[in-house]
GROMACS .gro file of C-alpha atoms in nm:
model
  500
    1MET     CA    1   9.608  10.273   6.543
    2ALA     CA    2   9.355  10.156   6.778
    3GLN     CA    3   9.493  10.117   7.134
    4LYS     CA    4   9.542   9.817   7.221
    5SER     CA    5   9.603   9.637   7.571
    6GLY     CA    6   9.991   9.550   7.491
    7TYR     CA    7  10.231   9.595   7.222
    8ASP     CA    8  10.451   9.294   7.118
    9PHE     CA    9  10.776   9.530   7.031
   10VAL     CA   10  10.874   9.796   7.283
   11VAL     CA   11  11.138  10.052   7.233
   12VAL     CA   12  11.249  10.203   7.554
   13ALA     CA   13  11.506  10.532   7.499
   14ASN     CA   14  11.585  10.871   7.654
   15ARG     CA   15  11.402  11.045   7.376
   16LEU     CA   16  11.085  10.931   7.216
   17ALA     CA   17  11.119  10.909   6.803
   18VAL     CA   18  10.947  11.224   6.732
   19ASP     CA   19  11.031  11.605   6.755
   20ARG     CA   20  10.781  11.851   6.855
   21ILE     CA   21  10.707  12.134   6.602
   22THR     CA   22  10.536  12.484   6.519
   23THR     CA   23  10.291  12.401   6.241
   24GLU     CA   24  10.180  12.633   5.990
   25ASP     CA   25   9.884  12.770   6.129
   26GLY     CA   26  10.093  12.862   6.501
   27GLY     CA   27   9.990  12.552   6.660
   28THR     CA   28  10.228  12.231   6.771
   29GLY     CA   29  10.225  11.891   6.615
   30TRP     CA   30  10.501  11.611   6.563
   31ARG     CA   31  10.757  11.485   6.315
   32ARG     CA   32  10.958  11.155   6.291
   33SER     CA   33  11.307  11.234   6.440
   34PRO     CA   34  11.574  11.208   6.141
   35GLY     CA   35  11.815  10.959   6.384
   36GLY     CA   36  11.940  10.680   6.263
   37LEU     CA   37  11.768  10.437   6.529
   38VAL     CA   38  11.448  10.591   6.478
   39THR     CA   39  11.496  10.506   6.094
   40ALA     CA   40  11.604  10.160   6.150
   41LEU     CA   41  11.362  10.080   6.411
   42ALA     CA   42  11.045  10.245   6.270
   43PRO     CA   43  10.930   9.945   5.991
   44ILE     CA   44  10.982   9.677   6.266
   45MET     CA   45  10.741   9.895   6.493
   46ALA     CA   46  10.527   9.913   6.217
   47GLN     CA   47  10.515   9.574   6.135
   48SER     CA   48  10.517   9.470   6.474
   49ASP     CA   49  10.248   9.661   6.583
   50GLY     CA   50  10.514   9.896   6.847
   51ALA     CA   51  10.536  10.141   7.099
   52TRP     CA   52  10.779  10.367   7.173
   53VAL     CA   53  10.894  10.497   7.542
   54GLY     CA   54  11.099  10.820   7.620
   55TRP     CA   55  11.084  11.160   7.718
   56HIS     CA   56  10.933  11.396   7.488
   57GLY     CA   57  11.211  11.699   7.550
   58ALA     CA   58  11.009  11.929   7.784
   59ALA     CA   59  11.048  11.967   8.152
   60ASP     CA   60  10.759  11.980   8.406
   61GLU     CA   61  10.504  11.872   8.154
   62THR     CA   62  10.305  11.539   8.118
   63LEU     CA   63  10.156  11.454   7.813
   64GLU     CA   64   9.930  11.159   7.740
   65PRO     CA   65  10.029  10.825   7.512
   66PHE     CA   66   9.947  10.913   7.159
   67ASP     CA   67   9.997  10.772   6.783
   68HIS     CA   68  10.220  10.898   6.506
   69ALA     CA   69  10.358  10.760   6.199
   70GLY     CA   70  10.254  10.386   6.268
   71MET     CA   71  10.416  10.396   6.624
   72HIS     CA   72  10.231  10.414   6.977
   73LEU     CA   73  10.436  10.690   7.187
   74VAL     CA   74  10.465  10.647   7.503
   75PRO     CA   75  10.595  11.003   7.686
   76VAL     CA   76  10.797  10.982   8.013
   77PRO     CA   77  10.728  11.316   8.200
   78LEU     CA   78  11.068  11.490   8.406
   79SER     CA   79  11.120  11.732   8.586
   80GLU     CA   80  11.375  12.035   8.563
   81GLN     CA   81  11.531  11.923   8.872
   82GLU     CA   82  11.556  11.523   8.706
   83VAL     CA   83  11.692  11.673   8.377
   84GLU     CA   84  11.952  11.833   8.597
   85ASP     CA   85  12.041  11.544   8.780
   86TYR     CA   86  11.974  11.215   8.594
   87TYR     CA   87  12.053  11.354   8.244
   88GLU     CA   88  12.303  11.642   8.267
   89GLY     CA   89  12.436  11.500   8.590
   90PHE     CA   90  12.468  11.129   8.592
   91SER     CA   91  12.450  11.031   8.254
   92ASN     CA   92  12.640  11.334   8.100
   93ALA     CA   93  12.869  11.438   8.368
   94THR     CA   94  12.950  11.124   8.578
   95LEU     CA   95  12.904  10.816   8.279
   96TRP     CA   96  12.986  10.965   7.955
   97PRO     CA   97  13.373  11.071   8.081
   98LEU     CA   98  13.398  10.788   8.259
   99TYR     CA   99  13.268  10.560   7.939
  100HIS     CA  100  13.507  10.799   7.734
  101ASP     CA  101  13.826  10.724   7.907
  102VAL     CA  102  13.815  11.002   8.135
  103ILE     CA  103  13.925  11.270   7.860
  104ALA     CA  104  13.716  11.485   8.085
  105ARG     CA  105  13.712  11.407   8.469
  106PRO     CA  106  13.384  11.250   8.576
  107GLU     CA  107  13.148  11.396   8.879
  108PHE     CA  108  13.043  11.169   9.140
  109HIS     CA  109  12.756  11.245   9.349
  110ARG     CA  110  12.491  11.057   9.540
  111HIS     CA  111  12.209  11.250   9.466
  112TRP     CA  112  12.254  11.225   9.086
  113PHE     CA  113  12.268  10.874   9.072
  114GLU     CA  114  11.945  10.882   9.297
  115ALA     CA  115  11.791  11.036   9.051
  116TYR     CA  116  11.907  10.833   8.813
  117ARG     CA  117  11.786  10.528   8.960
  118ARG     CA  118  11.389  10.698   8.985
  119VAL     CA  119  11.426  10.762   8.655
  120ASN     CA  120  11.506  10.480   8.528
  121ARG     CA  121  11.237  10.322   8.748
  122ARG     CA  122  10.993  10.531   8.569
  123PHE     CA  123  11.103  10.419   8.250
  124ALA     CA  124  11.053  10.061   8.331
  125GLU     CA  125  10.716  10.092   8.465
  126ALA     CA  126  10.634  10.269   8.182
  127ALA     CA  127  10.782   9.969   7.953
  128ALA     CA  128  10.625   9.743   8.197
  129ALA     CA  129  10.290   9.879   8.153
  130VAL     CA  130  10.281   9.897   7.758
  131ALA     CA  131  10.460   9.570   7.680
  132ALA     CA  132  10.193   9.235   7.595
  133GLU     CA  133  10.258   8.899   7.694
  134GLY     CA  134  10.567   8.755   7.596
  135ALA     CA  135  10.679   9.104   7.398
  136THR     CA  136  11.025   9.202   7.316
  137ILE     CA  137  11.148   9.527   7.507
  138TRP     CA  138  11.467   9.696   7.351
  139VAL     CA  139  11.653   9.961   7.587
  140GLN     CA  140  11.875  10.184   7.437
  141ASP     CA  141  12.200  10.338   7.565
  142TYR     CA  142  12.384  10.462   7.873
  143GLN     CA  143  12.087  10.673   8.027
  144LEU     CA  144  11.905  10.364   8.098
  145GLN     CA  145  12.152  10.075   8.228
  146LEU     CA  146  11.893  10.001   8.516
  147VAL     CA  147  11.633   9.962   8.348
  148PRO     CA  148  11.670   9.572   8.217
  149ALA     CA  149  11.700   9.441   8.567
  150MET     CA  150  11.409   9.628   8.690
  151LEU     CA  151  11.171   9.508   8.359
  152ARG     CA  152  11.288   9.152   8.453
  153GLU     CA  153  11.143   9.220   8.831
  154LEU     CA  154  10.832   9.390   8.691
  155ARG     CA  155  10.775   9.144   8.375
  156PRO     CA  156  10.943   8.834   8.372
  157ASP     CA  157  10.772   8.727   8.096
  158VAL     CA  158  10.929   8.956   7.839
  159ARG     CA  159  11.259   8.924   7.627
  160ILE     CA  160  11.474   9.224   7.690
  161GLY     CA  161  11.755   9.378   7.501
  162PHE     CA  162  12.006   9.639   7.544
  163PHE     CA  163  12.223   9.805   7.329
  164ASN     CA  164  12.491  10.066   7.439
  165HIS     CA  165  12.586  10.288   7.209
  166ILE     CA  166  12.885  10.433   7.320
  167PRO     CA  167  13.216  10.304   7.465
  168PHE     CA  168  13.226  10.038   7.760
  169PRO     CA  169  13.533  10.135   7.939
  170PRO     CA  170  13.813   9.856   8.097
  171PRO     CA  171  13.774   9.719   8.448
  172GLY     CA  172  14.033   9.978   8.600
  173LEU     CA  173  13.807  10.289   8.448
  174PHE     CA  174  13.467  10.134   8.543
  175SER     CA  175  13.561  10.044   8.878
  176GLN     CA  176  13.596  10.415   8.994
  177LEU     CA  177  13.208  10.419   8.977
  178PRO     CA  178  13.082  10.418   9.326
  179TRP     CA  179  12.751  10.240   9.181
  180ARG     CA  180  12.940   9.972   8.978
  181HIS     CA  181  12.748   9.677   9.097
  182SER     CA  182  12.446   9.848   9.071
  183VAL     CA  183  12.486   9.934   8.700
  184LEU     CA  184  12.629   9.571   8.631
  185ARG     CA  185  12.328   9.386   8.803
  186GLY     CA  186  12.086   9.656   8.616
  187LEU     CA  187  12.264   9.534   8.258
  188LEU     CA  188  12.260   9.187   8.323
  189GLY     CA  189  11.896   9.192   8.353
  190ALA     CA  190  11.875   9.179   7.952
  191ASP     CA  191  11.886   8.858   7.796
  192LEU     CA  192  12.128   9.005   7.540
  193ILE     CA  193  12.349   9.313   7.584
  194GLY     CA  194  12.482   9.470   7.272
  195PHE     CA  195  12.797   9.651   7.201
  196GLN     CA  196  12.957   9.832   6.895
  197ARG     CA  197  13.311   9.692   6.908
  198GLU     CA  198  13.451   9.360   7.043
  199SER     CA  199  13.663   9.537   7.261
  200ASP     CA  200  13.367   9.697   7.488
  201ALA     CA  201  13.203   9.386   7.459
  202ARG     CA  202  13.495   9.210   7.591
  203ASN     CA  203  13.556   9.512   7.878
  204PHE     CA  204  13.207   9.415   8.013
  205GLN     CA  205  13.259   9.045   8.028
  206ARG     CA  206  13.636   9.114   8.220
  207VAL     CA  207  13.416   9.380   8.431
  208VAL     CA  208  13.154   9.109   8.522
  209ARG     CA  209  13.381   8.853   8.590
  210HIS     CA  210  13.662   9.078   8.790
  211ARG     CA  211  13.362   9.254   8.992
  212LEU     CA  212  13.124   8.976   9.015
  213GLY     CA  213  13.311   8.664   8.960
  214TYR     CA  214  13.023   8.515   8.703
  215TYR     CA  215  13.112   8.232   8.498
  216ILE     CA  216  13.129   8.343   8.111
  217LYS     CA  217  13.170   8.124   7.788
  218SER     CA  218  13.167   8.220   7.436
  219ASP     CA  219  13.003   8.586   7.519
  220GLN     CA  220  12.737   8.411   7.758
  221ILE     CA  221  12.745   8.537   8.077
  222TYR     CA  222  12.558   8.300   8.363
  223VAL     CA  223  12.345   8.484   8.623
  224PRO     CA  224  12.289   8.347   8.906
  225SER     CA  225  11.920   8.312   8.981
  226GLU     CA  226  11.944   8.455   9.311
  227GLU     CA  227  12.174   8.743   9.304
  228PRO     CA  228  12.311   8.904   9.631
  229GLU     CA  229  12.344   9.282   9.708
  230PRO     CA  230  12.635   9.472   9.633
  231ASP     CA  231  12.734   9.511   9.978
  232GLN     CA  232  12.700   9.127  10.044
  233LEU     CA  233  12.965   9.066   9.791
  234SER     CA  234  13.273   9.080   9.957
  235SER     CA  235  13.192   8.831  10.234
  236LEU     CA  236  13.061   8.533  10.040
  237PRO     CA  237  13.227   8.237  10.024
  238GLY     CA  238  13.473   8.202   9.744
  239LEU     CA  239  13.542   8.569   9.705
  240HIS     CA  240  13.852   8.699   9.774
  241PRO     CA  241  14.080   9.039   9.732
  242ASP     CA  242  14.271   9.044   9.447
  243PRO     CA  243  14.544   9.301   9.489
  244ALA     CA  244  14.687   9.272   9.157
  245ARG     CA  245  14.369   9.406   9.046
  246GLY     CA  246  14.255   9.581   9.352
  247THR     CA  247  13.931   9.415   9.268
  248VAL     CA  248  13.690   9.159   9.453
  249ALA     CA  249  13.691   8.861   9.257
  250ARG     CA  250  13.542   8.506   9.279
  251GLN     CA  251  13.681   8.164   9.129
  252ALA     CA  252  13.456   8.136   8.866
  253ALA     CA  253  13.342   7.760   8.792
  254ALA     CA  254  13.064   7.616   8.578
  255PRO     CA  255  12.729   7.663   8.755
  256GLN     CA  256  12.472   7.375   8.819
  257GLN     CA  257  12.189   7.322   8.600
  258GLY     CA  258  11.859   7.537   8.705
  259ASP     CA  259  12.072   7.801   8.917
  260TYR     CA  260  12.130   8.046   8.683
  261ARG     CA  261  11.972   8.220   8.367
  262ILE     CA  262  12.196   8.304   8.046
  263ALA     CA  263  12.281   8.680   7.962
  264GLU     CA  264  12.501   8.731   7.635
  265ALA     CA  265  12.717   8.992   7.599
  266LYS     CA  266  12.845   9.075   7.176
  267ALA     CA  267  12.944   9.323   6.950
  268PHE     CA  268  12.650   9.455   6.699
  269PRO     CA  269  12.818   9.778   6.525
  270ILE     CA  270  12.574   9.994   6.408
  271SER     CA  271  12.529  10.195   6.078
  272ILE     CA  272  12.337  10.418   5.862
  273ASP     CA  273  12.022  10.467   5.660
  274THR     CA  274  12.260  10.396   5.325
  275GLN     CA  275  11.965  10.399   5.094
  276LYS     CA  276  11.884  10.752   5.247
  277ILE     CA  277  12.228  10.909   5.193
  278VAL     CA  278  12.298  10.750   4.857
  279GLU     CA  279  11.970  10.885   4.742
  280LEU     CA  280  12.026  11.251   4.844
  281ALA     CA  281  12.394  11.245   4.714
  282GLU     CA  282  12.242  11.183   4.344
  283ARG     CA  283  11.990  11.439   4.352
  284PRO     CA  284  12.081  11.729   4.116
  285ASP     CA  285  11.977  12.040   4.400
  286ILE     CA  286  12.241  11.877   4.645
  287ILE     CA  287  12.508  11.845   4.379
  288ALA     CA  288  12.439  12.169   4.282
  289ARG     CA  289  12.455  12.282   4.604
  290SER     CA  290  12.793  12.134   4.705
  291GLU     CA  291  12.958  12.313   4.348
  292GLN     CA  292  12.803  12.648   4.556
  293ILE     CA  293  13.011  12.533   4.880
  294ARG     CA  294  13.330  12.534   4.712
  295ARG     CA  295  13.256  12.859   4.498
  296GLU     CA  296  13.199  13.008   4.782
  297LEU     CA  297  13.498  12.903   4.982
  298GLY     CA  298  13.702  13.030   4.683
  299ASN     CA  299  13.774  12.712   4.499
  300PRO     CA  300  14.057  12.563   4.703
  301GLU     CA  301  14.227  12.271   4.602
  302THR     CA  302  14.154  12.061   4.925
  303ILE     CA  303  13.880  12.090   5.143
  304PHE     CA  304  13.900  11.969   5.477
  305LEU     CA  305  13.584  11.858   5.659
  306GLY     CA  306  13.512  11.816   6.002
  307VAL     CA  307  13.148  11.732   6.137
  308ASP     CA  308  13.109  11.717   6.537
  309ARG     CA  309  12.893  11.753   6.827
  310LEU     CA  310  13.088  11.992   7.013
  311ASP     CA  311  13.221  11.749   7.242
  312TYR     CA  312  13.537  11.710   7.440
  313THR     CA  313  13.579  11.344   7.293
  314LYS     CA  314  13.557  11.444   6.915
  315GLY     CA  315  13.929  11.575   6.876
  316ILE     CA  316  13.803  11.902   6.746
  317ARG     CA  317  14.140  12.063   6.942
  318HIS     CA  318  14.394  11.837   6.812
  319ARG     CA  319  14.237  11.874   6.451
  320MET     CA  320  14.266  12.257   6.463
  321LYS     CA  321  14.615  12.213   6.629
  322ALA     CA  322  14.754  12.008   6.350
  323TYR     CA  323  14.596  12.249   6.063
  324GLU     CA  324  14.734  12.537   6.236
  325GLU     CA  325  15.105  12.374   6.213
  326LEU     CA  326  15.067  12.271   5.839
  327LEU     CA  327  14.978  12.628   5.769
  328ALA     CA  328  15.265  12.732   5.996
  329ASP     CA  329  15.538  12.524   5.810
  330GLY     CA  330  15.383  12.609   5.481
  331GLU     CA  331  15.276  12.230   5.428
  332LEU     CA  332  14.952  12.358   5.333
  333THR     CA  333  14.853  12.750   5.242
  334VAL     CA  334  14.504  12.916   5.316
  335GLY     CA  335  14.345  12.944   4.954
  336GLN     CA  336  14.545  12.626   4.850
  337ALA     CA  337  14.353  12.480   5.162
  338CYS     CA  338  14.033  12.524   5.355
  339LEU     CA  339  13.925  12.377   5.677
  340VAL     CA  340  13.525  12.354   5.726
  341GLN     CA  341  13.440  12.276   6.083
  342VAL     CA  342  13.045  12.223   6.156
  343ALA     CA  343  13.035  12.194   6.562
  344SER     CA  344  12.645  12.121   6.636
  345PRO     CA  345  12.551  12.241   6.936
  346SER     CA  346  12.550  11.997   7.268
  347ARG     CA  347  12.459  11.997   7.637
  348GLU     CA  348  12.558  12.398   7.671
  349GLY     CA  349  12.418  12.358   8.052
  350VAL     CA  350  12.712  12.144   8.127
  351GLU     CA  351  13.036  12.383   8.243
  352SER     CA  352  13.274  12.176   8.064
  353TYR     CA  353  13.111  12.220   7.735
  354ARG     CA  354  13.023  12.595   7.779
  355LEU     CA  355  13.438  12.591   7.848
  356LEU     CA  356  13.496  12.382   7.523
  357ARG     CA  357  13.268  12.620   7.301
  358GLU     CA  358  13.467  12.925   7.416
  359GLU     CA  359  13.830  12.747   7.386
  360ILE     CA  360  13.714  12.628   7.043
  361GLU     CA  361  13.585  12.977   6.882
  362SER     CA  362  13.895  13.116   7.025
  363THR     CA  363  14.100  12.905   6.838
  364VAL     CA  364  13.933  12.924   6.529
  365GLY     CA  365  13.978  13.352   6.601
  366ARG     CA  366  14.317  13.329   6.656
  367ILE     CA  367  14.398  13.071   6.334
  368ASN     CA  368  14.163  13.307   6.100
  369GLY     CA  369  14.350  13.637   6.240
  370GLU     CA  370  14.692  13.523   6.169
  371TYR     CA  371  14.619  13.302   5.817
  372ASP     CA  372  14.327  13.468   5.634
  373THR     CA  373  14.380  13.659   5.308
  374LEU     CA  374  14.153  13.899   5.192
  375ALA     CA  375  14.001  13.640   4.939
  376HIS     CA  376  14.016  13.307   5.153
  377THR     CA  377  13.944  13.205   5.509
  378ALA     CA  378  14.147  12.936   5.700
  379ILE     CA  379  13.862  12.779   5.876
  380ARG     CA  380  13.514  12.852   5.821
  381TYR     CA  381  13.312  12.748   6.171
  382LEU     CA  382  12.952  12.702   6.203
  383HIS     CA  383  12.843  12.613   6.544
  384HIS     CA  384  12.456  12.502   6.434
  385SER     CA  385  12.269  12.189   6.325
  386TYR     CA  386  12.230  12.133   5.961
  387PRO     CA  387  11.924  11.914   5.787
  388VAL     CA  388  12.076  11.620   5.638
  389GLU     CA  389  12.051  11.765   5.276
  390GLU     CA  390  12.324  12.043   5.347
  391MET     CA  391  12.525  11.747   5.533
  392VAL     CA  392  12.501  11.580   5.201
  393ALA     CA  393  12.596  11.842   5.009
  394LEU     CA  394  12.900  11.947   5.259
  395TYR     CA  395  13.047  11.519   5.244
  396LEU     CA  396  13.029  11.608   4.854
  397ALA     CA  397  13.222  11.950   4.857
  398ALA     CA  398  13.502  11.789   5.064
  399ASP     CA  399  13.796  11.616   4.985
  400VAL     CA  400  13.895  11.506   5.290
  401MET     CA  401  13.688  11.419   5.582
  402LEU     CA  402  13.855  11.435   5.912
  403VAL     CA  403  13.734  11.216   6.194
  404THR     CA  404  13.963  11.266   6.474
  405ALA     CA  405  13.764  11.127   6.771
  406LEU     CA  406  13.974  11.042   7.073
  407ARG     CA  407  13.712  10.824   7.227
  408ASP     CA  408  13.393  10.715   7.025
  409GLY     CA  409  13.141  10.415   7.005
  410MET     CA  410  13.114  10.433   6.655
  411ASN     CA  411  13.109  10.786   6.446
  412LEU     CA  412  12.814  10.735   6.209
  413VAL     CA  413  12.947  11.069   6.013
  414ALA     CA  414  13.269  10.840   5.919
  415LYS     CA  415  13.000  10.624   5.702
  416GLU     CA  416  12.783  10.874   5.566
  417TYR     CA  417  13.074  11.061   5.439
  418VAL     CA  418  13.186  10.724   5.246
  419ALA     CA  419  12.823  10.645   5.168
  420ALA     CA  420  12.796  11.006   4.971
  421ARG     CA  421  13.079  10.921   4.796
  422LYS     CA  422  12.964  10.699   4.476
  423SER     CA  423  13.235  10.872   4.276
  424GLY     CA  424  13.481  10.718   4.427
  425GLN     CA  425  13.702  11.044   4.466
  426GLY     CA  426  13.754  11.159   4.873
  427VAL     CA  427  13.988  11.044   5.129
  428LEU     CA  428  13.853  10.954   5.479
  429VAL     CA  429  14.128  11.018   5.782
  430LEU     CA  430  14.001  10.808   6.096
  431SER     CA  431  14.081  10.796   6.437
  432GLU     CA  432  14.173  10.439   6.557
  433PHE     CA  433  13.982  10.483   6.868
  434THR     CA  434  13.652  10.509   6.712
  435GLY     CA  435  13.415  10.192   6.648
  436ALA     CA  436  13.435  10.276   6.261
  437ALA     CA  437  13.803  10.215   6.254
  438ASP     CA  438  13.724   9.836   6.308
  439GLN     CA  439  13.525   9.823   6.005
  440MET     CA  440  13.680  10.059   5.803
  441ARG     CA  441  14.048   9.980   5.767
  442GLN     CA  442  14.074  10.130   5.399
  443ALA     CA  443  14.063  10.473   5.589
  444LEU     CA  444  14.393  10.676   5.702
  445LEU     CA  445  14.396  10.561   6.024
  446ILE     CA  446  14.571  10.764   6.293
  447ASN     CA  447  14.630  10.839   6.615
  448PRO     CA  448  14.486  11.176   6.699
  449HIS     CA  449  14.699  11.224   7.035
  450ASP     CA  450  15.000  11.209   6.800
  451VAL     CA  451  14.990  11.556   6.598
  452ASP     CA  452  15.259  11.517   6.404
  453GLU     CA  453  15.109  11.154   6.276
  454LEU     CA  454  14.772  11.341   6.198
  455LYS     CA  455  14.937  11.653   5.996
  456THR     CA  456  15.121  11.337   5.789
  457ALA     CA  457  14.775  11.203   5.729
  458MET     CA  458  14.646  11.526   5.610
  459VAL     CA  459  14.912  11.610   5.372
  460LYS     CA  460  14.899  11.238   5.259
  461ALA     CA  461  14.483  11.267   5.189
  462ALA     CA  462  14.523  11.638   5.034
  463THR     CA  463  14.810  11.484   4.764
  464MET     CA  464  14.733  11.146   4.740
  465GLU     CA  465  14.708  10.957   4.419
  466PRO     CA  466  14.352  10.978   4.244
  467GLU     CA  467  14.349  10.597   4.124
  468ASN     CA  468  14.493  10.519   4.498
  469ALA     CA  469  14.186  10.717   4.681
  470ARG     CA  470  13.923  10.559   4.434
  471ARG     CA  471  14.080  10.189   4.559
  472ARG     CA  472  14.005  10.280   4.927
  473MET     CA  473  13.688  10.435   4.897
  474ARG     CA  474  13.551  10.167   4.701
  475SER     CA  475  13.638   9.950   4.942
  476LEU     CA  476  13.483  10.134   5.213
  477ARG     CA  477  13.182  10.198   5.024
  478ARG     CA  478  13.113   9.804   4.988
  479GLN     CA  479  13.129   9.782   5.345
  480VAL     CA  480  12.904  10.037   5.442
  481VAL     CA  481  12.652   9.987   5.178
  482SER     CA  482  12.627   9.598   5.256
  483HIS     CA  483  12.610   9.651   5.620
  484ASN     CA  484  12.309   9.912   5.675
  485VAL     CA  485  12.136  10.027   5.998
  486GLN     CA  486  11.838   9.814   5.868
  487ARG     CA  487  12.074   9.509   5.894
  488TRP     CA  488  12.185   9.582   6.233
  489ALA     CA  489  11.833   9.599   6.385
  490GLU     CA  490  11.749   9.296   6.207
  491GLU     CA  491  12.059   9.074   6.344
  492PHE     CA  492  12.015   9.214   6.725
  493LEU     CA  493  11.696   9.130   6.731
  494GLU     CA  494  11.727   8.793   6.570
  495ARG     CA  495  11.960   8.695   6.797
  496LEU     CA  496  11.744   8.844   7.111
  497ALA     CA  497  11.449   8.603   6.962
  498GLU     CA  498  11.697   8.278   6.979
  499LEU     CA  499  11.829   8.334   7.321
  500ARG     CA  500  11.467   8.337   7.489
   0.00000   0.00000   0.00000
């Protein structure tokens, strides 16, 4: 691809769309990342002559922009200290727990936020420099919430979209953030702000109304042309303390023509590359591998499967507690049932994640020590990341998929499992606190905090009449197959084009 002065479509994400690999001759190269976001946007970038701005994954290294697989890639350098403060610190020890209902306690450090602001500015400048006149720039996720406003300042000619892949918290939680006004104003720099669930979009609108007092109608937020600095809000005319909410609010009135611009906030539920999962599930070698997995587990009647990043939001501890109690009660027995838990490594530089891994591995050891037999194991625990082919084989082997997240923006594993089950067999047990629960109503929906309810659902899933299971799975597959990740991207970008 020839270098040009600007690109019509620019994606800004924390990571580039490629991973560095070691080639057969011992050199280094790049391959396209397997994630759903890259899968959805790569064809659009190829059609639009697009660029992708992101960190390439190595600290204290600066790379020049390069082309790969039909994309122009713009690496953003980060120092080791910035990775620690911006990424592991503010993004994953402040925002992540705060946005996930404070399941873990968020930490608030001023130097983390200063690093976050500095890195967001670097991403914004890189995107502004590479975008053509009137380009569309799509910013991705919670690590880059200040970028939209920075882009608007640098390039008022471009269309700006933002998508939040994780939940957005209710006003009472979000208001704990010391830099709440900076984050809100950062996000409101976008023309379109997308969320996974309607409830997330409503939470954002409520926070904007409560904290900033902006007028909102039909998902459209009327952003004043001249916005006050955060520390000036409480002194503005029309602003008053609201003791009932513990916030500063303003009586919102429809603004006068020309005093504002529109930022729209609404839900665009993300999905998966359905076609790829379906094609893999039909491959003879993957079907044979799924059968091999069942044999290696001793051909139990019911294989329960959990697939998660090792994260405290995923409800892995609750799942294991429910399974252990079912074994203790005699409602399940080892040999008749087996739990396979894939827990891919995650943020191992963050202390809370190291402690979680120790706790989970200790729990697995205790349960297996108590209930294993010479022929069968109670829990097969796999602390690895696996290629998609192996994951699809696991989906085919599993009778019951356990998605017990305590809070999750969407949870694409639930959709991948359903897409793989073309036979119509299999049962999905799904937490009502995932975005997927809004769309997948034929799953067995549960409150993962209620261990007794989770136990009941696991037994029901294991003993469900085959016709009932097939009826539920057929309904789930219709939803997943008709709403794939390409449709998600197209709907967001079409709406963004309409707004401008």
